[in-house]
Amino acid sequence: MSALTHHLPQLVDGLLSTCLLMLLSLVGALAIGVLVAAARVSPVASLRAAGTAYVELFQNVPLLVWLLLFVFALPEVGVIFPLFSTAVITLALYEASYMAEAVRSGINSVGRGQAEAARSIGLTTTQALRYVVVPQALRAVVQPVGNVTIALTMNTSLAAAVGVVELTHAANEVNLAEAQPIPVFVGAGLAYMAVTLTIGLATGYIERKVAIVR
């Protein structure tokens, strides 16, 4: 326990960095995921193909590989971002593929008549998705989006492999200094658990508040 108490500020900084990394990536993943989901249900074949290609590409390549590519390969072709920003972009792009599938399931749960009614009053397909279908779809997929957010929180730990100073990276540095892996990594694991439990409780609360009564 002395390792934890002695290095508590360092571990707290790592936890805050993890939370910031998760929140920024979540915003990006949700924004991209909605666009990809809309493309996947679009009547335009080329958009559907592009959306499907995006999902298949990111879901079938491990996140660690994407992190290594973005951090080490992109600078080789002149594309350079700060390390933390690179991790945010990579996580957002990767998790957006899962977010898109969650949102698409919500879109498919909205009655076909809703979109038809929207078009009958003069809305275009894009406007029908934006104002009628997607808002209802998002209300229907609060729990799946919460599950993706929990997975995203866990995946932030992989950013430590490319040098991002977050909770796992901080815990590893403390362990190297103190050589007490059990209390250090158990403490880090409990911190991750606290974050994910909070997300789960918040998701349940939001789901009850925005539930669509059919």
Tab-separated table of N, CA, C and O in Angstrom, residues 56-173:
chain	number	residue	atom	x	y	z
A	56	GLU	N	-15.677	-2.887	-41.606
A	56	GLU	CA	-14.881	-4.106	-41.750
A	56	GLU	C	-13.401	-3.833	-41.565
A	56	GLU	O	-12.678	-4.622	-40.948
A	57	LEU	N	-12.934	-2.708	-42.081
A	57	LEU	CA	-11.517	-2.369	-41.983
A	57	LEU	C	-11.083	-2.198	-40.535
A	57	LEU	O	-10.086	-2.788	-40.094
A	58	PHE	N	-11.832	-1.410	-39.780
A	58	PHE	CA	-11.406	-1.118	-38.412
A	58	PHE	C	-11.706	-2.243	-37.437
A	58	PHE	O	-10.970	-2.438	-36.469
A	59	GLN	N	-12.775	-3.014	-37.686
A	59	GLN	CA	-13.092	-4.092	-36.755
A	59	GLN	C	-12.202	-5.313	-36.937
A	59	GLN	O	-12.090	-6.125	-36.023
A	60	ASN	N	-11.581	-5.433	-38.090
A	60	ASN	CA	-10.794	-6.634	-38.366
A	60	ASN	C	-9.291	-6.415	-38.280
A	60	ASN	O	-8.510	-7.291	-38.665
A	61	VAL	N	-8.889	-5.257	-37.796
A	61	VAL	CA	-7.474	-4.992	-37.511
A	61	VAL	C	-7.375	-4.599	-36.038
A	61	VAL	O	-8.117	-3.720	-35.589
A	62	PRO	N	-6.507	-5.251	-35.256
A	62	PRO	CA	-6.432	-4.946	-33.819
A	62	PRO	C	-6.114	-3.477	-33.550
A	62	PRO	O	-5.381	-2.829	-34.307
A	63	LEU	N	-6.672	-2.971	-32.447
A	63	LEU	CA	-6.451	-1.571	-32.081
A	63	LEU	C	-4.976	-1.260	-31.895
A	63	LEU	O	-4.515	-0.179	-32.295
A	64	LEU	N	-4.232	-2.178	-31.299
A	64	LEU	CA	-2.810	-1.924	-31.080
A	64	LEU	C	-2.080	-1.705	-32.399
A	64	LEU	O	-1.184	-0.859	-32.489
A	65	VAL	N	-2.469	-2.446	-33.418
A	65	VAL	CA	-1.854	-2.262	-34.741
A	65	VAL	C	-2.152	-0.862	-35.272
A	65	VAL	O	-1.269	-0.178	-35.811
A	66	TRP	N	-3.400	-0.412	-35.113
A	66	TRP	CA	-3.754	0.940	-35.553
A	66	TRP	C	-2.964	1.992	-34.793
A	66	TRP	O	-2.500	2.974	-35.377
A	67	LEU	N	-2.815	1.804	-33.485
A	67	LEU	CA	-2.036	2.758	-32.687
A	67	LEU	C	-0.596	2.827	-33.172
A	67	LEU	O	-0.028	3.922	-33.324
A	68	LEU	N	0.002	1.676	-33.420
A	68	LEU	CA	1.385	1.641	-33.898
A	68	LEU	C	1.508	2.302	-35.270
A	68	LEU	O	2.465	3.038	-35.532
A	69	LEU	N	0.531	2.061	-36.137
A	69	LEU	CA	0.558	2.674	-37.463
A	69	LEU	C	0.440	4.194	-37.379
A	69	LEU	O	1.197	4.921	-38.024
A	70	PHE	N	-0.523	4.665	-36.575
A	70	PHE	CA	-0.741	6.111	-36.484
A	70	PHE	C	0.426	6.818	-35.802
A	70	PHE	O	0.782	7.935	-36.177
A	71	VAL	N	1.009	6.180	-34.786
A	71	VAL	CA	2.074	6.840	-34.026
A	71	VAL	C	3.413	6.776	-34.753
A	71	VAL	O	4.169	7.758	-34.770
A	72	PHE	N	3.717	5.646	-35.394
A	72	PHE	CA	5.054	5.467	-35.962
A	72	PHE	C	5.096	5.531	-37.489
A	72	PHE	O	6.126	5.903	-38.061
A	73	ALA	N	3.984	5.176	-38.148
A	73	ALA	CA	4.017	5.151	-39.618
A	73	ALA	C	3.639	6.496	-40.224
A	73	ALA	O	4.261	6.928	-41.204
A	74	LEU	N	2.628	7.155	-39.677
A	74	LEU	CA	2.200	8.426	-40.257
A	74	LEU	C	3.307	9.485	-40.285
A	74	LEU	O	3.431	10.216	-41.279
A	75	PRO	N	4.128	9.612	-39.217
A	75	PRO	CA	5.226	10.592	-39.303
A	75	PRO	C	6.189	10.322	-40.451
A	75	PRO	O	6.832	11.254	-40.953
A	76	GLU	N	6.267	9.057	-40.878
A	76	GLU	CA	7.162	8.724	-41.987
A	76	GLU	C	6.691	9.346	-43.305
A	76	GLU	O	7.479	9.545	-44.225
A	77	VAL	N	5.379	9.644	-43.388
A	77	VAL	CA	4.852	10.269	-44.611
A	77	VAL	C	4.509	11.735	-44.367
A	77	VAL	O	3.798	12.356	-45.159
A	78	GLY	N	5.016	12.267	-43.263
A	78	GLY	CA	4.869	13.693	-43.003
A	78	GLY	C	3.627	14.109	-42.249
A	78	GLY	O	3.356	15.302	-42.110
A	79	VAL	N	2.832	13.144	-41.748
A	79	VAL	CA	1.625	13.461	-40.978
A	79	VAL	C	1.959	13.322	-39.500
A	79	VAL	O	2.142	12.211	-38.993
A	80	ILE	N	2.051	14.449	-38.803
A	80	ILE	CA	2.503	14.430	-37.417
A	80	ILE	C	1.488	15.136	-36.525
A	80	ILE	O	1.082	16.263	-36.794
A	81	PHE	N	1.057	14.450	-35.473
A	81	PHE	CA	0.201	15.017	-34.450
A	81	PHE	C	0.868	14.822	-33.100
A	81	PHE	O	1.717	13.931	-32.945
A	82	PRO	N	0.514	15.622	-32.078
A	82	PRO	CA	0.975	15.323	-30.723
A	82	PRO	C	0.546	13.914	-30.330
A	82	PRO	O	-0.500	13.424	-30.788
A	83	LEU	N	1.311	13.260	-29.478
A	83	LEU	CA	1.071	11.861	-29.141
A	83	LEU	C	-0.327	11.645	-28.574
A	83	LEU	O	-1.039	10.712	-28.968
A	84	PHE	N	-0.740	12.504	-27.651
A	84	PHE	CA	-2.055	12.342	-27.034
A	84	PHE	C	-3.153	12.504	-28.081
A	84	PHE	O	-4.116	11.727	-28.118
A	85	SER	N	-3.016	13.490	-28.955
A	85	SER	CA	-4.004	13.706	-30.009
A	85	SER	C	-4.067	12.516	-30.958
A	85	SER	O	-5.150	12.124	-31.414
A	86	THR	N	-2.919	11.944	-31.259
A	86	THR	CA	-2.880	10.768	-32.125
A	86	THR	C	-3.650	9.617	-31.501
A	86	THR	O	-4.396	8.904	-32.183
A	87	ALA	N	-3.475	9.427	-30.185
A	87	ALA	CA	-4.208	8.361	-29.487
A	87	ALA	C	-5.708	8.619	-29.523
A	87	ALA	O	-6.501	7.697	-29.735
A	88	VAL	N	-6.115	9.861	-29.335
A	88	VAL	CA	-7.538	10.208	-29.385
A	88	VAL	C	-8.114	9.909	-30.762
A	88	VAL	O	-9.179	9.289	-30.898
A	89	ILE	N	-7.413	10.334	-31.807
A	89	ILE	CA	-7.888	10.120	-33.183
A	89	ILE	C	-8.001	8.632	-33.491
A	89	ILE	O	-9.003	8.161	-34.051
A	90	THR	N	-6.983	7.872	-33.104
A	90	THR	CA	-6.980	6.437	-33.379
A	90	THR	C	-8.118	5.733	-32.650
A	90	THR	O	-8.846	4.917	-33.233
A	91	LEU	N	-8.273	6.030	-31.368
A	91	LEU	CA	-9.346	5.408	-30.593
A	91	LEU	C	-10.721	5.793	-31.151
A	91	LEU	O	-11.624	4.956	-31.231
A	92	ALA	N	-10.874	7.063	-31.517
A	92	ALA	CA	-12.160	7.513	-32.053
A	92	ALA	C	-12.488	6.786	-33.350
A	92	ALA	O	-13.619	6.310	-33.548
A	93	LEU	N	-11.525	6.681	-34.256
A	93	LEU	CA	-11.757	6.009	-35.532
A	93	LEU	C	-12.069	4.528	-35.325
A	93	LEU	O	-12.952	3.963	-35.984
A	94	TYR	N	-11.336	3.902	-34.406
A	94	TYR	CA	-11.534	2.465	-34.155
A	94	TYR	C	-12.896	2.202	-33.509
A	94	TYR	O	-13.666	1.363	-33.975
A	95	GLU	N	-13.195	2.919	-32.441
A	95	GLU	CA	-14.451	2.674	-31.727
A	95	GLU	C	-15.658	3.134	-32.540
A	95	GLU	O	-16.777	2.657	-32.312
A	96	ALA	N	-15.456	4.050	-33.490
A	96	ALA	CA	-16.563	4.495	-34.339
A	96	ALA	C	-17.144	3.336	-35.140
A	96	ALA	O	-18.348	3.331	-35.448
A	97	SER	N	-16.324	2.346	-35.471
A	97	SER	CA	-16.840	1.200	-36.228
A	97	SER	C	-17.841	0.412	-35.387
A	97	SER	O	-18.844	-0.099	-35.914
A	98	TYR	N	-17.584	0.311	-34.095
A	98	TYR	CA	-18.526	-0.376	-33.196
A	98	TYR	C	-19.716	0.521	-32.867
A	98	TYR	O	-20.849	0.044	-32.747
A	99	MET	N	-19.452	1.811	-32.727
A	99	MET	CA	-20.540	2.745	-32.465
A	99	MET	C	-21.506	2.776	-33.640
A	99	MET	O	-22.728	2.863	-33.459
A	100	ALA	N	-20.965	2.697	-34.854
A	100	ALA	CA	-21.808	2.718	-36.048
A	100	ALA	C	-22.764	1.534	-36.069
A	100	ALA	O	-23.946	1.675	-36.421
A	101	GLU	N	-22.273	0.365	-35.673
A	101	GLU	CA	-23.133	-0.813	-35.653
A	101	GLU	C	-24.221	-0.693	-34.595
A	101	GLU	O	-25.365	-1.115	-34.802
A	102	ALA	N	-23.870	-0.095	-33.455
A	102	ALA	CA	-24.874	0.121	-32.407
A	102	ALA	C	-25.958	1.081	-32.895
A	102	ALA	O	-27.152	0.831	-32.718
A	103	VAL	N	-25.529	2.181	-33.524
A	103	VAL	CA	-26.497	3.171	-34.023
A	103	VAL	C	-27.319	2.583	-35.161
A	103	VAL	O	-28.540	2.827	-35.259
A	104	ARG	N	-26.684	1.795	-36.017
A	104	ARG	CA	-27.422	1.183	-37.131
A	104	ARG	C	-28.526	0.265	-36.619
A	104	ARG	O	-29.623	0.224	-37.186
A	105	SER	N	-28.234	-0.474	-35.536
A	105	SER	CA	-29.282	-1.331	-34.969
A	105	SER	C	-30.440	-0.486	-34.456
A	105	SER	O	-31.603	-0.884	-34.549
A	106	GLY	N	-30.127	0.696	-33.927
A	106	GLY	CA	-31.187	1.602	-33.479
A	106	GLY	C	-31.989	2.141	-34.640
A	106	GLY	O	-33.217	2.253	-34.562
A	107	ILE	N	-31.305	2.482	-35.733
A	107	ILE	CA	-32.001	2.981	-36.921
A	107	ILE	C	-32.943	1.912	-37.467
A	107	ILE	O	-34.084	2.199	-37.842
A	108	ASN	N	-32.478	0.678	-37.463
A	108	ASN	CA	-33.316	-0.408	-37.970
A	108	ASN	C	-34.517	-0.686	-37.065
A	108	ASN	O	-35.497	-1.292	-37.509
A	109	SER	N	-34.407	-0.257	-35.792
A	109	SER	CA	-35.523	-0.476	-34.873
A	109	SER	C	-36.626	0.569	-35.038
A	109	SER	O	-37.735	0.394	-34.525
A	110	VAL	N	-36.308	1.666	-35.714
A	110	VAL	CA	-37.316	2.711	-35.962
A	110	VAL	C	-38.222	2.263	-37.099
A	110	VAL	O	-37.748	1.837	-38.150
A	111	GLY	N	-39.513	2.340	-36.881
A	111	GLY	CA	-40.469	1.875	-37.873
A	111	GLY	C	-40.262	2.527	-39.223
A	111	GLY	O	-40.002	3.738	-39.309
A	112	ARG	N	-40.396	1.740	-40.297
A	112	ARG	CA	-40.220	2.260	-41.652
A	112	ARG	C	-41.195	3.403	-41.933
A	112	ARG	O	-40.906	4.335	-42.682
A	113	GLY	N	-42.347	3.335	-41.297
A	113	GLY	CA	-43.348	4.370	-41.502
A	113	GLY	C	-42.897	5.747	-41.054
A	113	GLY	O	-43.371	6.765	-41.581
A	114	GLN	N	-41.972	5.791	-40.078
A	114	GLN	CA	-41.463	7.070	-39.602
A	114	GLN	C	-40.736	7.806	-40.726
A	114	GLN	O	-40.951	9.003	-40.952
A	115	ALA	N	-39.844	7.103	-41.412
A	115	ALA	CA	-39.100	7.716	-42.517
A	115	ALA	C	-40.031	8.062	-43.675
A	115	ALA	O	-39.888	9.114	-44.316
A	116	GLU	N	-40.978	7.188	-43.947
A	116	GLU	CA	-41.913	7.448	-45.040
A	116	GLU	C	-42.779	8.671	-44.738
A	116	GLU	O	-43.047	9.494	-45.627
A	117	ALA	N	-43.211	8.795	-43.485
A	117	ALA	CA	-44.003	9.964	-43.096
A	117	ALA	C	-43.180	11.238	-43.224
A	117	ALA	O	-43.689	12.283	-43.659
A	118	ALA	N	-41.887	11.156	-42.844
A	118	ALA	CA	-41.010	12.326	-42.948
A	118	ALA	C	-40.847	12.758	-44.400
A	118	ALA	O	-40.888	13.957	-44.716
A	119	ARG	N	-40.690	11.786	-45.295
A	119	ARG	CA	-40.536	12.121	-46.712
A	119	ARG	C	-41.844	12.633	-47.307
A	119	ARG	O	-41.847	13.458	-48.222
A	120	SER	N	-42.958	12.154	-46.751
A	120	SER	CA	-44.253	12.583	-47.295
A	120	SER	C	-44.545	14.050	-47.008
A	120	SER	O	-45.366	14.668	-47.695
A	121	ILE	N	-43.894	14.608	-46.000
A	121	ILE	CA	-44.097	16.028	-45.702
A	121	ILE	C	-43.002	16.898	-46.315
A	121	ILE	O	-42.855	18.066	-45.970
A	122	GLY	N	-42.200	16.296	-47.205
A	122	GLY	CA	-41.243	17.081	-47.972
A	122	GLY	C	-39.804	17.012	-47.517
A	122	GLY	O	-38.942	17.684	-48.093
A	123	LEU	N	-39.509	16.213	-46.488
A	123	LEU	CA	-38.123	16.101	-46.044
A	123	LEU	C	-37.336	15.205	-46.987
A	123	LEU	O	-37.857	14.206	-47.491
A	124	THR	N	-36.086	15.563	-47.207
A	124	THR	CA	-35.206	14.700	-47.988
A	124	THR	C	-34.789	13.510	-47.135
A	124	THR	O	-35.043	13.477	-45.918
A	125	THR	N	-34.132	12.539	-47.758
A	125	THR	CA	-33.660	11.379	-47.001
A	125	THR	C	-32.711	11.800	-45.886
A	125	THR	O	-32.794	11.306	-44.756
A	126	THR	N	-31.801	12.732	-46.202
A	126	THR	CA	-30.853	13.221	-45.196
A	126	THR	C	-31.581	13.910	-44.051
A	126	THR	O	-31.266	13.702	-42.871
A	127	GLN	N	-32.557	14.759	-44.388
A	127	GLN	CA	-33.311	15.451	-43.344
A	127	GLN	C	-34.143	14.484	-42.515
A	127	GLN	O	-34.267	14.648	-41.299
A	128	ALA	N	-34.706	13.467	-43.157
A	128	ALA	CA	-35.482	12.461	-42.422
A	128	ALA	C	-34.600	11.728	-41.416
A	128	ALA	O	-35.004	11.482	-40.273
A	129	LEU	N	-33.373	11.390	-41.844
A	129	LEU	CA	-32.439	10.737	-40.926
A	129	LEU	C	-32.065	11.679	-39.781
A	129	LEU	O	-32.056	11.284	-38.611
A	130	ARG	N	-31.781	12.929	-40.134
A	130	ARG	CA	-31.280	13.886	-39.137
A	130	ARG	C	-32.339	14.262	-38.104
A	130	ARG	O	-32.047	14.323	-36.902
A	131	TYR	N	-33.544	14.511	-38.552
A	131	TYR	CA	-34.562	15.070	-37.659
A	131	TYR	C	-35.539	14.036	-37.098
A	131	TYR	O	-36.167	14.289	-36.075
A	132	VAL	N	-35.666	12.899	-37.764
A	132	VAL	CA	-36.684	11.935	-37.345
A	132	VAL	C	-36.080	10.604	-36.894
A	132	VAL	O	-36.335	10.137	-35.782
A	133	VAL	N	-35.286	9.989	-37.767
A	133	VAL	CA	-34.840	8.624	-37.514
A	133	VAL	C	-33.702	8.556	-36.497
A	133	VAL	O	-33.792	7.829	-35.499
A	134	VAL	N	-32.621	9.308	-36.735
A	134	VAL	CA	-31.447	9.212	-35.861
A	134	VAL	C	-31.752	9.616	-34.412
A	134	VAL	O	-31.306	8.932	-33.482
A	135	PRO	N	-32.502	10.708	-34.150
A	135	PRO	CA	-32.822	11.016	-32.743
A	135	PRO	C	-33.536	9.871	-32.024
A	135	PRO	O	-33.231	9.569	-30.861
A	136	GLN	N	-34.473	9.209	-32.718
A	136	GLN	CA	-35.142	8.070	-32.107
A	136	GLN	C	-34.194	6.884	-31.947
A	136	GLN	O	-34.244	6.166	-30.945
A	137	ALA	N	-33.317	6.693	-32.936
A	137	ALA	CA	-32.372	5.580	-32.881
A	137	ALA	C	-31.423	5.728	-31.703
A	137	ALA	O	-31.135	4.758	-30.997
A	138	LEU	N	-30.945	6.949	-31.469
A	138	LEU	CA	-30.013	7.172	-30.363
A	138	LEU	C	-30.680	6.903	-29.020
A	138	LEU	O	-30.046	6.386	-28.088
A	139	ARG	N	-31.948	7.231	-28.892
A	139	ARG	CA	-32.671	6.949	-27.653
A	139	ARG	C	-32.828	5.451	-27.430
A	139	ARG	O	-32.907	4.989	-26.302
A	140	ALA	N	-32.858	4.695	-28.527
A	140	ALA	CA	-33.070	3.250	-28.426
A	140	ALA	C	-31.782	2.471	-28.168
A	140	ALA	O	-31.841	1.285	-27.822
A	141	VAL	N	-30.628	3.118	-28.349
A	141	VAL	CA	-29.357	2.377	-28.242
A	141	VAL	C	-28.467	2.918	-27.128
A	141	VAL	O	-27.247	2.801	-27.198
A	142	VAL	N	-29.081	3.480	-26.095
A	142	VAL	CA	-28.284	4.014	-24.990
A	142	VAL	C	-27.422	2.917	-24.369
A	142	VAL	O	-26.231	3.110	-24.111
A	143	GLN	N	-28.011	1.750	-24.118
A	143	GLN	CA	-27.251	0.659	-23.492
A	143	GLN	C	-26.123	0.147	-24.381
A	143	GLN	O	-24.984	-0.012	-23.911
A	144	PRO	N	-26.373	-0.130	-25.671
A	144	PRO	CA	-25.256	-0.534	-26.534
A	144	PRO	C	-24.153	0.521	-26.625
A	144	PRO	O	-22.966	0.184	-26.624
A	145	VAL	N	-24.533	1.795	-26.685
A	145	VAL	CA	-23.527	2.859	-26.706
A	145	VAL	C	-22.741	2.863	-25.398
A	145	VAL	O	-21.519	3.064	-25.392
A	146	GLY	N	-23.429	2.615	-24.290
A	146	GLY	CA	-22.732	2.509	-23.004
A	146	GLY	C	-21.743	1.362	-22.989
A	146	GLY	O	-20.634	1.490	-22.454
A	147	ASN	N	-22.126	0.236	-23.590
A	147	ASN	CA	-21.211	-0.912	-23.654
A	147	ASN	C	-19.979	-0.593	-24.487
A	147	ASN	O	-18.856	-0.989	-24.140
A	148	VAL	N	-20.177	0.123	-25.594
A	148	VAL	CA	-19.034	0.532	-26.418
A	148	VAL	C	-18.148	1.497	-25.634
A	148	VAL	O	-16.912	1.443	-25.728
A	149	THR	N	-18.759	2.368	-24.846
A	149	THR	CA	-17.985	3.319	-24.036
A	149	THR	C	-17.144	2.596	-22.991
A	149	THR	O	-15.987	2.966	-22.742
A	150	ILE	N	-17.711	1.560	-22.393
A	150	ILE	CA	-16.945	0.767	-21.423
A	150	ILE	C	-15.766	0.083	-22.117
A	150	ILE	O	-14.635	0.078	-21.593
A	151	ALA	N	-16.019	-0.482	-23.305
A	151	ALA	CA	-14.925	-1.100	-24.063
A	151	ALA	C	-13.868	-0.067	-24.424
A	151	ALA	O	-12.658	-0.345	-24.363
A	152	LEU	N	-14.297	1.140	-24.778
A	152	LEU	CA	-13.369	2.218	-25.091
A	152	LEU	C	-12.503	2.552	-23.886
A	152	LEU	O	-11.290	2.751	-24.017
A	153	THR	N	-13.114	2.602	-22.713
A	153	THR	CA	-12.356	2.896	-21.492
A	153	THR	C	-11.267	1.862	-21.272
A	153	THR	O	-10.129	2.194	-20.930
A	154	MET	N	-11.617	0.590	-21.459
A	154	MET	CA	-10.625	-0.476	-21.310
A	154	MET	C	-9.516	-0.353	-22.370
A	154	MET	O	-8.337	-0.576	-22.084
A	155	ASN	N	-9.921	0.013	-23.576
A	155	ASN	CA	-8.945	0.090	-24.671
A	155	ASN	C	-7.972	1.253	-24.536
A	155	ASN	O	-6.909	1.244	-25.172
A	156	THR	N	-8.321	2.258	-23.729
A	156	THR	CA	-7.369	3.358	-23.536
A	156	THR	C	-6.053	2.866	-22.942
A	156	THR	O	-5.016	3.504	-23.127
A	157	SER	N	-6.101	1.729	-22.238
A	157	SER	CA	-4.872	1.208	-21.625
A	157	SER	C	-3.838	0.831	-22.680
A	157	SER	O	-2.628	0.826	-22.396
A	158	LEU	N	-4.290	0.514	-23.907
A	158	LEU	CA	-3.342	0.162	-24.969
A	158	LEU	C	-2.509	1.355	-25.407
A	158	LEU	O	-1.442	1.182	-26.000
A	159	ALA	N	-3.002	2.562	-25.100
A	159	ALA	CA	-2.230	3.754	-25.471
A	159	ALA	C	-0.899	3.806	-24.727
A	159	ALA	O	0.043	4.462	-25.181
A	160	ALA	N	-0.820	3.112	-23.589
A	160	ALA	CA	0.442	3.066	-22.846
A	160	ALA	C	1.548	2.427	-23.674
A	160	ALA	O	2.727	2.752	-23.521
A	161	ALA	N	1.159	1.512	-24.582
A	161	ALA	CA	2.150	0.804	-25.395
A	161	ALA	C	2.876	1.726	-26.359
A	161	ALA	O	3.974	1.401	-26.826
A	162	VAL	N	2.254	2.870	-26.685
A	162	VAL	CA	2.909	3.805	-27.609
A	162	VAL	C	3.386	5.067	-26.880
A	162	VAL	O	3.732	6.061	-27.518
A	163	GLY	N	3.394	5.023	-25.547
A	163	GLY	CA	3.995	6.101	-24.777
A	163	GLY	C	3.058	7.139	-24.215
A	163	GLY	O	3.518	8.117	-23.604
A	164	VAL	N	1.744	6.968	-24.390
A	164	VAL	CA	0.797	7.927	-23.815
A	164	VAL	C	0.765	7.733	-22.299
A	164	VAL	O	0.592	6.622	-21.811
A	165	VAL	N	0.923	8.815	-21.567
A	165	VAL	CA	0.957	8.735	-20.101
A	165	VAL	C	-0.472	8.749	-19.579
A	165	VAL	O	-1.082	9.794	-19.393
A	166	GLU	N	-1.027	7.557	-19.384
A	166	GLU	CA	-2.351	7.425	-18.784
A	166	GLU	C	-2.215	6.468	-17.586
A	166	GLU	O	-1.113	6.259	-17.097
A	167	LEU	N	-3.325	5.911	-17.113
A	167	LEU	CA	-3.288	5.164	-15.859
A	167	LEU	C	-2.381	3.939	-15.934
A	167	LEU	O	-1.591	3.699	-15.021
A	168	THR	N	-2.492	3.153	-16.995
A	168	THR	CA	-1.651	1.957	-17.107
A	168	THR	C	-0.178	2.329	-17.192
A	168	THR	O	0.679	1.684	-16.569
A	169	HIS	N	0.119	3.370	-17.942
A	169	HIS	CA	1.511	3.837	-18.063
A	169	HIS	C	2.023	4.303	-16.703
A	169	HIS	O	3.148	3.971	-16.299
A	170	ALA	N	1.193	5.062	-15.982
A	170	ALA	CA	1.593	5.554	-14.663
A	170	ALA	C	1.802	4.397	-13.695
A	170	ALA	O	2.769	4.389	-12.916
A	171	ALA	N	0.904	3.411	-13.731
A	171	ALA	CA	1.038	2.252	-12.844
A	171	ALA	C	2.317	1.481	-13.141
A	171	ALA	O	3.007	1.021	-12.220
A	172	ASN	N	2.652	1.357	-14.409
A	172	ASN	CA	3.880	0.654	-14.781
A	172	ASN	C	5.111	1.405	-14.287
A	172	ASN	O	6.077	0.790	-13.796
A	173	GLU	N	5.085	2.740	-14.392
A	173	GLU	CA	6.220	3.528	-13.898
A	173	GLU	C	6.361	3.391	-12.378
A	173	GLU	O	7.482	3.293	-11.853
